[in-house]
XYZ file of C-alpha atoms in Angstrom:
607
model
C -66.438 148.301 26.430
C -69.514 147.541 24.294
C -69.606 148.411 20.592
C -72.220 150.423 18.703
C -74.632 148.798 16.276
C -73.554 148.577 12.642
C -74.923 150.969 9.982
C -75.563 153.553 12.609
C -76.478 156.882 11.020
C -74.570 159.929 12.315
C -76.655 162.254 14.420
C -76.061 165.571 16.109
C -76.958 166.430 19.687
C -76.916 169.977 21.005
C -76.218 170.821 24.602
C -74.456 173.512 26.593
C -70.719 173.733 26.009
C -69.200 174.410 29.442
C -65.528 173.590 28.978
C -63.785 174.253 25.661
C -61.957 171.715 23.546
C -62.810 169.353 20.693
C -62.146 165.616 20.891
C -63.068 162.335 19.200
C -63.330 159.073 21.108
C -65.393 156.121 22.331
C -68.124 156.492 24.934
C -68.108 155.019 28.420
C -71.446 155.014 30.258
C -71.432 155.756 33.944
C -74.390 154.058 35.567
C -76.422 156.741 37.254
C -79.780 154.981 36.930
C -82.622 156.256 39.034
C -82.694 154.463 42.352
C -85.752 152.440 43.186
C -87.105 151.964 46.674
C -90.591 151.305 48.043
C -92.649 153.512 50.286
C -92.805 151.572 53.530
C -94.999 152.285 56.503
C -93.243 151.925 59.832
C -94.612 151.416 63.309
C -94.066 154.059 66.026
C -91.476 151.800 67.631
C -89.496 151.831 64.376
C -89.247 155.631 64.122
C -86.150 156.042 66.271
C -84.227 153.179 64.561
C -85.225 154.545 61.134
C -84.044 158.007 62.080
C -80.799 156.485 63.370
C -80.382 154.673 60.038
C -80.719 157.975 58.210
C -78.294 159.714 60.582
C -75.789 156.901 60.046
C -76.058 157.370 56.259
C -75.420 161.094 56.692
C -72.367 160.393 58.854
C -70.972 157.942 56.294
C -71.606 160.357 53.425
C -69.823 163.127 55.344
C -66.876 160.803 55.962
C -66.737 159.927 52.252
C -66.651 163.599 51.289
C -63.954 164.254 53.887
C -61.866 161.449 52.377
C -62.329 162.999 48.922
C -61.156 166.372 50.215
C -58.073 164.782 51.757
C -57.280 162.959 48.494
C -57.804 165.916 46.153
C -55.078 166.226 43.528
C -52.988 169.352 43.771
C -54.601 171.063 40.749
C -58.007 170.846 42.425
C -57.032 171.832 45.978
C -58.429 175.293 45.484
C -61.854 173.749 44.785
C -62.078 171.922 48.107
C -64.667 174.483 49.211
C -67.157 172.983 46.725
C -66.932 169.600 48.423
C -66.958 171.223 51.839
C -70.215 172.994 50.965
C -71.729 169.638 49.984
C -70.671 168.185 53.321
C -72.468 171.056 55.049
C -75.532 170.437 52.896
C -75.904 166.993 54.429
C -76.983 168.694 57.635
C -79.012 171.467 56.032
C -82.247 171.736 57.902
C -84.335 171.725 54.693
C -82.976 168.268 53.938
C -81.772 166.785 57.233
C -84.290 168.100 59.754
C -87.198 167.755 57.359
C -86.347 164.118 56.579
C -86.187 163.235 60.272
C -89.484 165.016 60.829
C -91.234 163.243 57.943
C -90.066 159.855 59.244
C -91.650 160.662 62.585
C -94.776 162.515 61.512
C -95.728 160.348 58.527
C -94.362 157.027 59.741
C -92.446 156.213 56.565
C -89.034 154.767 55.759
C -85.984 157.032 55.500
C -85.625 156.742 51.695
C -89.190 157.888 51.126
C -88.888 160.682 53.682
C -85.675 161.913 52.054
C -87.261 161.921 48.593
C -90.189 163.925 49.940
C -87.843 166.425 51.606
C -85.895 166.710 48.349
C -89.088 167.415 46.399
C -89.774 170.312 48.761
C -86.253 171.707 48.180
C -86.661 171.385 44.399
C -89.870 173.378 44.586
C -88.189 176.176 46.511
C -85.261 176.374 44.106
C -87.574 176.528 41.098
C -88.925 179.824 42.436
C -85.499 181.460 42.382
C -85.061 183.824 39.503
C -81.246 184.015 39.631
C -79.933 181.119 37.513
C -76.676 180.981 39.422
C -78.495 180.298 42.665
C -81.200 178.159 41.071
C -78.519 175.855 39.680
C -77.329 175.059 43.189
C -80.155 172.551 43.411
C -77.813 170.237 41.501
C -75.627 170.011 44.602
C -78.629 169.152 46.755
C -79.634 166.469 44.243
C -76.154 164.982 44.344
C -76.004 164.907 48.126
C -79.432 163.262 48.271
C -78.442 160.628 45.722
C -75.415 159.671 47.778
C -77.605 159.305 50.840
C -80.100 157.174 48.943
C -77.347 154.882 47.706
C -76.039 154.442 51.223
C -79.561 153.768 52.508
C -80.448 151.267 49.777
C -77.019 149.687 49.406
C -77.197 150.138 45.616
C -73.913 151.002 43.932
C -73.147 152.937 40.765
C -70.358 152.559 38.241
C -67.151 153.989 39.602
C -65.236 156.445 37.473
C -62.026 154.654 38.468
C -63.218 151.659 36.442
C -62.377 153.507 33.207
C -59.046 152.032 32.148
C -58.653 153.414 28.621
C -59.214 156.870 27.090
C -62.948 157.507 26.755
C -65.688 160.095 26.711
C -67.857 159.740 29.797
C -71.626 159.851 29.360
C -73.873 160.085 32.423
C -77.229 161.468 33.438
C -75.389 163.728 35.851
C -71.980 164.044 37.452
C -70.989 165.521 40.745
C -67.965 167.623 41.632
C -66.733 164.542 43.498
C -66.843 162.571 40.235
C -64.918 165.349 38.545
C -62.168 165.322 41.181
C -61.447 161.704 40.289
C -61.182 162.268 36.542
C -57.728 161.702 35.142
C -57.228 163.849 32.037
C -55.159 161.074 30.425
C -58.204 158.751 30.611
C -61.187 161.082 30.412
C -61.203 162.783 27.013
C -64.451 164.661 27.726
C -67.761 164.199 29.473
C -71.400 164.561 28.460
C -74.427 164.752 30.748
C -78.185 164.843 30.312
C -78.585 167.655 32.836
C -76.400 170.471 34.130
C -75.606 174.086 33.508
C -72.759 176.427 32.678
C -72.524 177.500 36.327
C -72.620 174.071 37.920
C -69.713 173.142 40.135
C -68.977 170.219 37.857
C -68.569 172.621 34.938
C -66.268 174.876 36.956
C -64.052 171.954 37.870
C -64.007 170.636 34.290
C -62.634 173.988 33.145
C -59.947 173.827 35.835
C -58.902 170.382 34.655
C -59.070 171.377 30.986
C -61.501 168.545 30.194
C -63.957 169.403 27.372
C -67.552 169.063 28.544
C -71.095 169.430 27.226
C -74.029 169.329 29.656
C -77.787 169.704 29.374
C -78.054 167.243 26.451
C -81.357 165.966 27.913
C -80.962 162.394 26.667
C -77.310 161.662 25.940
C -77.557 158.479 28.000
C -80.358 157.211 25.775
C -79.094 158.512 22.438
C -75.489 157.315 22.640
C -74.580 153.657 23.014
C -71.584 152.523 25.075
C -68.510 152.218 22.883
C -69.911 154.469 20.166
C -67.547 157.018 18.650
C -68.525 160.645 19.202
C -67.077 164.046 18.438
C -67.451 166.520 21.308
C -67.136 170.267 20.877
C -67.005 171.756 24.371
C -67.247 175.309 23.041
C -70.314 175.052 20.830
C -72.029 172.247 22.746
C -72.243 170.099 19.600
C -71.935 166.311 19.877
C -71.692 164.193 16.684
C -72.710 160.605 17.327
C -71.194 157.990 15.003
C -69.373 160.408 12.647
C -68.577 159.220 9.126
C -65.288 159.807 7.303
C -66.337 163.236 6.045
C -67.169 164.326 9.549
C -63.925 162.939 10.925
C -61.974 165.001 8.395
C -64.044 167.994 9.338
C -63.307 167.239 12.992
C -59.555 167.277 12.370
C -59.792 170.590 10.517
C -62.039 172.013 13.205
C -59.719 170.860 15.981
C -56.757 172.479 14.270
C -58.759 175.668 13.826
C -59.803 175.562 17.476
C -56.209 175.214 18.623
C -55.194 178.194 16.484
C -58.239 180.149 17.671
C -57.524 179.327 21.310
C -53.936 180.494 20.952
C -55.243 183.650 19.310
C -57.768 184.171 22.115
C -55.123 183.631 24.766
C -52.946 186.154 22.994
C -55.784 188.690 22.952
C -56.940 187.933 26.496
C -53.960 189.694 27.981
C -53.995 192.660 25.637
C -55.862 195.868 26.505
C -59.499 196.005 25.415
C -59.031 199.027 23.165
C -60.666 199.814 19.846
C -58.660 200.713 16.757
C -59.452 204.368 17.304
C -58.338 204.328 20.947
C -61.530 203.803 22.980
C -60.532 201.832 26.105
C -63.010 199.561 27.854
C -62.399 197.769 31.144
C -63.094 194.053 30.982
C -63.870 192.270 34.225
C -65.338 188.966 35.362
C -68.459 187.931 37.248
C -67.825 185.307 39.901
C -69.779 183.456 42.517
C -67.083 181.310 44.113
C -63.508 181.903 45.149
C -62.701 178.774 43.154
C -63.292 180.735 39.966
C -60.422 183.172 40.580
C -57.724 181.187 38.695
C -59.948 181.092 35.588
C -60.568 184.826 35.909
C -56.841 185.523 35.947
C -56.090 183.037 33.148
C -58.641 184.637 30.824
C -57.282 188.128 31.311
C -59.904 189.901 33.434
C -58.939 193.279 34.824
C -60.742 192.668 38.077
C -64.055 191.382 39.386
C -66.980 193.443 38.167
C -69.546 191.422 40.117
C -68.849 189.188 43.090
C -72.137 187.459 43.912
C -72.097 186.788 47.625
C -75.227 184.663 47.910
C -73.381 181.366 47.945
C -71.731 182.322 51.226
C -75.240 182.267 52.680
C -76.528 179.230 50.828
C -73.529 177.111 51.844
C -74.226 177.472 55.533
C -76.966 176.207 57.851
C -77.004 179.537 59.640
C -76.239 183.087 58.630
C -72.512 183.515 58.009
C -70.703 185.552 60.626
C -69.011 188.855 59.925
C -65.636 187.125 60.179
C -66.682 184.443 57.674
C -67.712 187.096 55.170
C -64.622 189.185 55.890
C -62.273 186.278 55.247
C -63.950 185.534 51.892
C -63.948 189.197 50.807
C -60.352 189.667 51.945
C -59.201 186.593 50.039
C -60.727 187.706 46.750
C -59.374 191.247 47.217
C -55.855 190.025 47.923
C -55.811 187.465 45.120
C -57.034 189.979 42.537
C -54.813 192.848 43.701
C -53.992 195.321 42.231
C -57.178 194.897 40.194
C -60.505 196.067 41.685
C -63.148 193.780 43.160
C -66.801 194.862 43.207
C -68.716 193.097 45.980
C -72.483 193.044 45.632
C -74.471 192.947 48.841
C -76.938 190.140 49.316
C -79.255 189.734 46.331
C -81.538 187.035 47.580
C -85.294 186.942 47.485
C -88.311 186.136 49.522
C -87.796 182.476 48.840
C -86.526 181.765 52.333
C -83.082 180.573 51.424
C -81.642 182.669 54.167
C -83.197 180.074 56.414
C -82.789 181.942 59.681
C -84.586 185.008 58.356
C -88.296 184.389 58.566
C -90.149 185.623 55.502
C -93.626 184.795 54.384
C -94.409 183.006 51.132
C -94.660 185.436 48.245
C -96.768 185.053 45.133
C -94.130 186.720 42.988
C -90.691 186.721 44.667
C -89.139 188.717 41.785
C -91.282 191.675 42.774
C -91.201 191.036 46.485
C -88.932 191.358 49.464
C -85.526 190.747 47.973
C -82.059 192.247 47.525
C -81.679 195.726 49.045
C -85.310 195.729 50.150
C -84.608 192.679 52.301
C -81.394 194.210 53.644
C -83.175 197.410 54.670
C -85.832 195.353 56.450
C -83.173 193.290 58.232
C -80.621 195.881 59.437
C -78.521 193.359 61.364
C -78.170 191.187 58.273
C -77.226 194.261 56.243
C -74.761 195.756 58.745
C -72.898 192.457 59.019
C -72.220 192.557 55.288
C -71.226 196.200 55.332
C -68.792 195.706 58.214
C -67.181 192.742 56.453
C -66.817 194.624 53.158
C -65.410 197.736 54.834
C -62.894 195.666 56.807
C -61.808 193.862 53.624
C -61.362 197.189 51.827
C -57.891 197.706 53.313
C -56.651 194.533 51.600
C -57.240 195.581 48.024
C -59.225 197.786 45.661
C -62.671 196.875 47.016
C -65.900 198.467 45.808
C -69.438 197.958 47.029
C -72.489 197.449 44.832
C -76.119 197.623 45.970
C -78.640 195.610 43.918
C -82.205 196.470 42.912
C -82.247 200.153 43.785
C -85.519 201.546 42.472
C -85.488 205.116 43.754
C -83.785 207.951 45.569
C -85.041 207.113 49.064
C -83.567 203.629 48.880
C -80.065 204.811 48.069
C -80.291 207.440 50.827
C -81.322 204.729 53.309
C -78.507 202.466 52.135
C -75.952 205.241 52.528
C -77.203 205.989 56.041
C -76.523 202.383 57.015
C -73.126 202.544 55.356
C -72.167 205.715 57.203
C -73.447 204.345 60.529
C -71.352 201.222 59.971
C -68.287 203.336 59.214
C -68.856 205.213 62.473
C -69.079 201.929 64.397
C -65.750 200.781 62.989
C -64.150 204.142 63.738
C -65.251 203.915 67.366
C -63.836 200.388 67.575
C -60.574 201.418 65.945
C -61.074 198.914 63.097
C -59.293 200.052 59.916
C -61.221 200.462 56.663
C -60.987 202.459 53.471
C -62.981 205.633 54.042
C -63.353 206.419 50.334
C -64.676 203.015 49.345
C -66.397 203.507 45.956
C -70.156 202.971 46.138
C -72.250 201.830 43.189
C -75.780 200.701 42.419
C -77.186 198.216 39.981
C -79.437 199.653 37.326
C -81.938 196.849 36.835
C -85.320 198.463 37.449
C -86.903 200.840 34.898
C -87.429 203.536 37.540
C -83.705 203.483 38.272
C -83.212 204.481 34.641
C -85.780 207.235 34.663
C -84.247 208.551 37.910
C -80.667 207.895 36.784
C -79.722 211.590 36.743
C -80.759 211.883 40.407
C -79.214 208.591 41.513
C -75.954 209.356 39.720
C -75.361 212.270 42.108
C -75.398 209.850 45.053
C -72.943 207.164 43.913
C -69.559 206.598 42.301
C -70.623 204.216 39.531
C -73.535 202.411 37.891
C -73.603 198.755 36.922
C -76.382 197.789 34.519
C -77.853 194.365 35.274
C -79.398 193.509 31.933
C -80.943 190.203 33.017
C -83.345 191.898 35.407
C -83.628 195.177 33.516
C -84.908 193.342 30.437
C -87.257 191.226 32.527
C -88.783 194.190 34.307
C -88.833 196.479 31.265
C -90.606 193.932 29.064
C -92.710 192.486 31.924
C -91.388 189.002 31.175
C -90.875 186.286 33.718
C -87.756 184.522 32.495
C -88.613 181.288 34.299
C -92.129 181.152 32.853
C -91.979 178.831 29.853
C -94.997 180.527 28.267
C -93.359 183.942 27.954
C -89.613 183.324 28.294
C -89.209 183.421 24.487
C -90.212 187.101 24.561
C -87.056 187.966 26.497
C -85.199 190.209 24.009
C -81.947 192.092 24.778
C -82.152 193.917 21.449
C -85.648 195.273 21.982
C -85.440 198.983 21.020
C -86.979 199.885 24.377
C -84.217 198.052 26.210
C -81.530 199.754 24.128
C -83.043 203.137 24.939
C -82.960 202.349 28.666
C -79.285 201.414 28.443
C -78.518 204.586 26.525
C -80.446 206.762 28.988
C -78.674 205.283 32.029
C -75.273 205.622 30.356
C -75.816 209.236 29.376
C -77.051 210.133 32.871
C -73.965 208.556 34.429
C -71.565 210.333 32.098
C -73.280 213.683 32.564
C -72.761 213.228 36.325
C -69.117 212.309 35.751
C -69.325 208.699 36.881
C -68.560 205.467 35.056
C -71.128 202.939 33.944
C -70.530 199.198 33.731
C -72.650 196.321 32.478
C -72.598 193.022 34.379
C -75.552 191.165 32.841
C -75.377 188.338 30.316
C -75.565 190.844 27.489
C -72.035 192.080 28.317
C -70.461 188.707 27.500
C -72.151 188.156 24.135
C -69.680 188.957 21.354
C -72.369 189.949 18.855
C -73.511 192.745 21.178
C -70.027 194.247 21.533
C -70.458 196.849 18.733
C -73.796 197.919 20.242
C -72.350 198.377 23.731
C -69.262 200.165 22.410
C -71.548 202.499 20.502
C -73.576 203.154 23.648
C -70.407 204.275 25.434
C -70.200 201.659 28.221
C -67.007 202.100 30.259
C -66.799 198.564 31.590
C -68.108 195.115 30.687
C -68.155 192.289 33.216
C -68.938 188.718 32.208
C -68.314 185.021 32.612
C -64.534 184.645 32.405
C -64.710 182.267 29.431
C -66.272 184.996 27.315
C -63.473 187.484 27.944
C -60.955 186.524 25.222
C -63.511 186.725 22.425
C -65.052 189.959 23.677
C -61.598 191.507 23.963
C -60.763 190.403 20.450
C -64.006 191.921 19.164
C -63.208 195.203 20.855
C -59.708 195.290 19.390
C -61.165 194.708 15.908
C -63.708 197.513 16.355
C -63.844 201.169 15.505
C -65.776 203.037 18.156
C -66.895 205.806 15.844
C -68.494 203.253 13.512
C -70.094 201.609 16.538
C -71.514 204.970 17.654
C -73.153 205.399 14.268
C -74.495 201.847 14.519
C -75.963 202.538 17.978
C -77.683 205.657 16.697
C -79.129 203.658 13.836
C -80.375 200.881 16.133
C -81.939 203.330 18.580
C -84.052 204.661 15.720
C -85.401 201.189 14.893
C -88.986 200.252 15.704
C -88.702 196.540 16.334
C -86.211 194.008 17.688
C -86.278 192.257 14.326
C -85.214 195.456 12.608
C -82.413 195.890 15.149
C -81.186 192.355 14.570
C -81.161 192.750 10.798
C -79.196 196.013 10.949
C -76.765 194.520 13.465
C -76.273 191.422 11.293
C -75.402 193.634 8.305
C -72.907 195.560 10.453
C -71.251 192.364 11.703
C -70.929 191.021 8.157
C -69.411 194.274 6.979
C -66.996 194.944 9.863
C -66.085 191.455 11.140
C -66.111 189.290 7.987
C -65.765 185.622 8.845
C -65.978 186.081 12.613
C -69.633 185.193 12.849
C -69.831 182.536 10.192
C -71.381 179.377 11.573
C -68.396 177.558 13.021
C -70.301 174.317 12.740
C -71.634 174.496 9.202
C -71.514 170.758 8.765
C -73.178 170.097 12.109
C -75.860 172.669 11.453
C -76.660 171.197 8.058
C -76.818 167.719 9.496
C -79.119 168.802 12.292
C -81.416 170.489 9.796
C -81.417 167.282 7.776
C -82.375 165.305 10.890
C -85.180 167.709 11.662
C -86.523 167.455 8.144
C -86.386 163.674 8.297
C -88.167 163.529 11.630
C -91.001 165.762 10.450
C -91.417 164.265 6.989
């Protein structure tokens, strides 16, 4: 292992903490350099052999993944579906068929054709507004890289080559890399790219390996052998820490251990304020692989089961039985807790590849979610049948996304009732009183909330979209994304209006957007009177702790005060004062030293 240069000045990198834990150790670089290959023209007679070469690479990649699945350690068996989905991706028509077609139509070598097909896939994924789905492009990138390595014969550093405890640094890692990590050798890992919802992050949490992703240039900023401190909760990475920082690290690690034990203790306690206001805390999931984490972190059910991955992981539309088996599994594993299954929330970006949709200038405002389902009744009925059939295996609820008016919910309920009648005629059992809910994520759904509330059993506020539509902000547009503001007074008023309409109609209202999992917003949401909060499972312990430290009456007064504010800045200032007064110490910068150092670096770089 190489050693860092002498007199190296400590620096701080900031990424996305995706798996908690704080460690200190030397760095091991995994070679994931960009592959190089020329664009090569081929003669017509070479097309068939070139296509065969590509097909052989696909077959070998599939065999490699199959071997990995067979060799999975016991603690990762439940994640085999992630690798299986990557095996299916090898034959996805966007990648596989398109590459074969480009070889033939453009007369180019397989590597170049594959890269061109991948560029097309990247472009499609960039249009997706849902970050959970957009992040799936990482799996496509990984699959393509494996194919390119097989085609070019270039190898990369193997994770098995690490023979002493180290912190892995790489441009990117795949779930397959993660399955081969031995916790006694891999102290943590850092990557240039990645996201909180990547499959690699999910598997790191299962293995208990601290991880920070999205560091942008960890591979360039950290030398092999260099000592680093990794904080997998905050996303802070200290490169070349001095003695003061090492002492701080030890104190911080001890504090983290105590805090984690405290969180674990709170995670299985009821989410109840000091004055007796009880809130249900549930988890948002996308994959069945996330269920163990949901249970470990003390969720009281699934508040949002995103079903899109069941469609994205298949070359063709999933069958009713495929959906039923997935829904049944999550219902049975979470029993007796409830599971809220959201019907397909996918847009006009053609990722349901067998449903032909035209290109749309603005997919976020186009044919997506319930609008798409109503246009494609067969697609919709298949989901409804699967959900109804699964309802006898647990406390299943159904949630319809992007309802913007009364006619839509009436149309949805007609399909639901027609599907029930079909199952009755066939003698297929289902729960007749399956609770029905809608997502409140369009401003008109708020203004019509009193009407809509009479048609359903619960509301679930999707703050990500509600904020986007209310403020007319495209979250994926870099020029306006900074204007996205959960604490905008207008947004708070929408949340309050929807909540009051639900309660006046005698139904419960949940929140399943990112706002629900942010601890600093807990007093605001308690004051608004939300009945349920659903979030990323990792956020649950802290949110529960916040609730148990809160007084709902004080939060109600706070909410009233914030609703009277004129600007988001004013709201933030009043909320900050409230947090200081009611939760002293809880929101102090946990990384004071790191923050100061980073500020020092910034000052130095701009001097």
